XYZ file of C-alpha atoms in Angstrom:
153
model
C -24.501 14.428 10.931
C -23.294 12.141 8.091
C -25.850 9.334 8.189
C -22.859 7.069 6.377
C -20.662 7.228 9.533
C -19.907 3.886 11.231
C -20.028 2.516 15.058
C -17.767 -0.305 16.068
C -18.446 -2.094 18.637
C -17.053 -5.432 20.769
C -17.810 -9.279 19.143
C -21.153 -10.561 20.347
C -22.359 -7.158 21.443
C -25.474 -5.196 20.366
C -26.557 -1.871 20.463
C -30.582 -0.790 19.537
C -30.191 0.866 16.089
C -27.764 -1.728 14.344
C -27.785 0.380 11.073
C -23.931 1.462 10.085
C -22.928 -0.527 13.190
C -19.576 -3.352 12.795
C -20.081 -5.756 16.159
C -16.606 -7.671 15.916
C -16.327 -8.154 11.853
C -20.016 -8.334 11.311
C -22.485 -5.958 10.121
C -25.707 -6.380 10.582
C -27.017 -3.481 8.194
C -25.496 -1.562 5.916
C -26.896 1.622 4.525
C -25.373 4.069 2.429
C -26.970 7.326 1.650
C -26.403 9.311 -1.709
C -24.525 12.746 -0.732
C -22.414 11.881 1.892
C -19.096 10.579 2.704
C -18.565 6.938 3.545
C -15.268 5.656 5.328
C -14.485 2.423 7.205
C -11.777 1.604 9.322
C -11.725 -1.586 9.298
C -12.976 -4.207 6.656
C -16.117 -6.592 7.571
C -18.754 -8.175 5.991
C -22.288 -6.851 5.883
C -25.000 -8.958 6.134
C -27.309 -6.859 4.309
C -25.989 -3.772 2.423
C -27.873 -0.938 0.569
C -27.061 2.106 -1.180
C -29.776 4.424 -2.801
C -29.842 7.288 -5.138
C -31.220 9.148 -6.972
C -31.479 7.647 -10.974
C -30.665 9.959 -13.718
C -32.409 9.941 -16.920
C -29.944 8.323 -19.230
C -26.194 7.582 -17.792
C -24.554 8.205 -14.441
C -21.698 6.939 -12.430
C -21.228 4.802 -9.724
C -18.209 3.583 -7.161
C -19.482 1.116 -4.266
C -17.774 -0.106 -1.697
C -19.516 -3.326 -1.909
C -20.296 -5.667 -5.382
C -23.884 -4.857 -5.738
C -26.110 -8.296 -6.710
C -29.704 -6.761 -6.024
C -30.721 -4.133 -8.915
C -32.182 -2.953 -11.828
C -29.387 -1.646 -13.545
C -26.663 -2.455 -16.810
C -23.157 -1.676 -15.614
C -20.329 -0.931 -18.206
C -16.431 -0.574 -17.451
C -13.918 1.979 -19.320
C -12.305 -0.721 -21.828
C -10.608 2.016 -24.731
C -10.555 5.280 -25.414
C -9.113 7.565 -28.805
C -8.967 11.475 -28.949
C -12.248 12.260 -28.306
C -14.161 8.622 -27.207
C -14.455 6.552 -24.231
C -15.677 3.202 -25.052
C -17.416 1.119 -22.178
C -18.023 -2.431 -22.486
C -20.836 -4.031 -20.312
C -20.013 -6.321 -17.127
C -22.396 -8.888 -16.030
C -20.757 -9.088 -12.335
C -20.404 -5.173 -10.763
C -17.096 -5.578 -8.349
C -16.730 -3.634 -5.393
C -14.708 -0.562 -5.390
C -14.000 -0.265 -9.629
C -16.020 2.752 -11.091
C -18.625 2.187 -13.790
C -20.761 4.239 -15.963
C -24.811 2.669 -15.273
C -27.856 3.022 -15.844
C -30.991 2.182 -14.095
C -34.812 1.675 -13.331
C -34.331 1.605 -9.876
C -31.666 3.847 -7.766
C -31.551 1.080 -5.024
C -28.597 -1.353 -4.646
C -27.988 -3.515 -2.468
C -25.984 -6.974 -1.588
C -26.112 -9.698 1.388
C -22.780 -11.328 3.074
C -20.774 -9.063 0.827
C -16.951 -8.066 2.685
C -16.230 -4.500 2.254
C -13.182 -3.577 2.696
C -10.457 -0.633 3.649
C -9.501 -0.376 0.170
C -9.906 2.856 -2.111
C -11.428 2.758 -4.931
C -9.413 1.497 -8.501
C -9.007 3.764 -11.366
C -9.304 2.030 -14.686
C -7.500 4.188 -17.629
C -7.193 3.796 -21.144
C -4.637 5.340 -23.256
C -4.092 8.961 -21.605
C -8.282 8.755 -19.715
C -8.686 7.775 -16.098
C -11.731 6.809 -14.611
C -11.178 7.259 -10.885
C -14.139 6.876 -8.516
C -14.619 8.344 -4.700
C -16.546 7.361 -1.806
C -15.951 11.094 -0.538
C -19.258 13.407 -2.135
C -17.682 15.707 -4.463
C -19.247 18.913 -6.130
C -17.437 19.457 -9.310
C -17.012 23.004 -10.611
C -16.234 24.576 -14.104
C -12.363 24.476 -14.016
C -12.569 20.197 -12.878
C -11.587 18.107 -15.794
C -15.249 16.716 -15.556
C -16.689 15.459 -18.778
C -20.453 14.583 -18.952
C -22.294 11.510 -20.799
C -23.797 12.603 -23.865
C -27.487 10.511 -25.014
C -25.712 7.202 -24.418
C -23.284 8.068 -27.530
């Protein structure tokens, strides 16, 4: 079972687990698990929103479907790219739904009264690079045109 899936449910009414669960446009809890899928079909605001992960030792990526305000970690956005560079600039204020490159201490983030909403995710490109991020999980093989972050450089 994908532990990302969400219930909907009538304004005003309750169920006994309230995790992943819209009442109305409301969500009490939010919680988004690393390795699954997440999907919404309609937008609402969560009260209390979390997404963990694992932290890798120098760079990763991230997409969110919510702006993150809660965590230990230095966003940066794709801002220019040549041949054979990708610059990233850092952003003080994550936004929901753009891609970033991070790193962190801590591989929780999380938000309160933050809207998430039916929207895919942005790509941000520079010159002939795209940046595209997913909320689908996605195994990447050999023949993807997958680069990895090399020692921060």
């Amino acid at each position: 079972a994908n532990p990302n899936a969400m219930i909907y449910i009538a304004s005003g009414k309750s169920i006994k687990n309230n995790q992943n669960v819209v009442s109305g446009t409301t969500c009490n809890k939010l919680v988004l698990t690393d390795g699954y899928d997440f999907m919404t079909s309609k937008a609402f605001t969560a009260q209390n929103a979390q997404y963990s992960r694992s932290v890798p030792s120098s760079y990763g990526t991230i997409v969110l479907p919510f702006a993150p305000t809660n965590t230990n970690a230095k966003f940066y956005e794709l801002t220019n790219s040549s041949d054979d560079c990708l610059q990233f600039e850092e952003v003080s204020t994550p936004v929901a739904g753009v891609p970033y490159l991070f790193t962190a201490t801590s591989g929780v983030f999380s938000a309160q009264n933050v809207s998430v909403s039916l929207q895919d995710p942005v790509s941000k490109s520079s010159n002939d690079w795209t940046m595209t991020g997913t909320y689908a999980n996605k195994v990447f093989t050999a023949t993807d045109d997958v680069f990895e972050v090399s020692g921060g450089e």
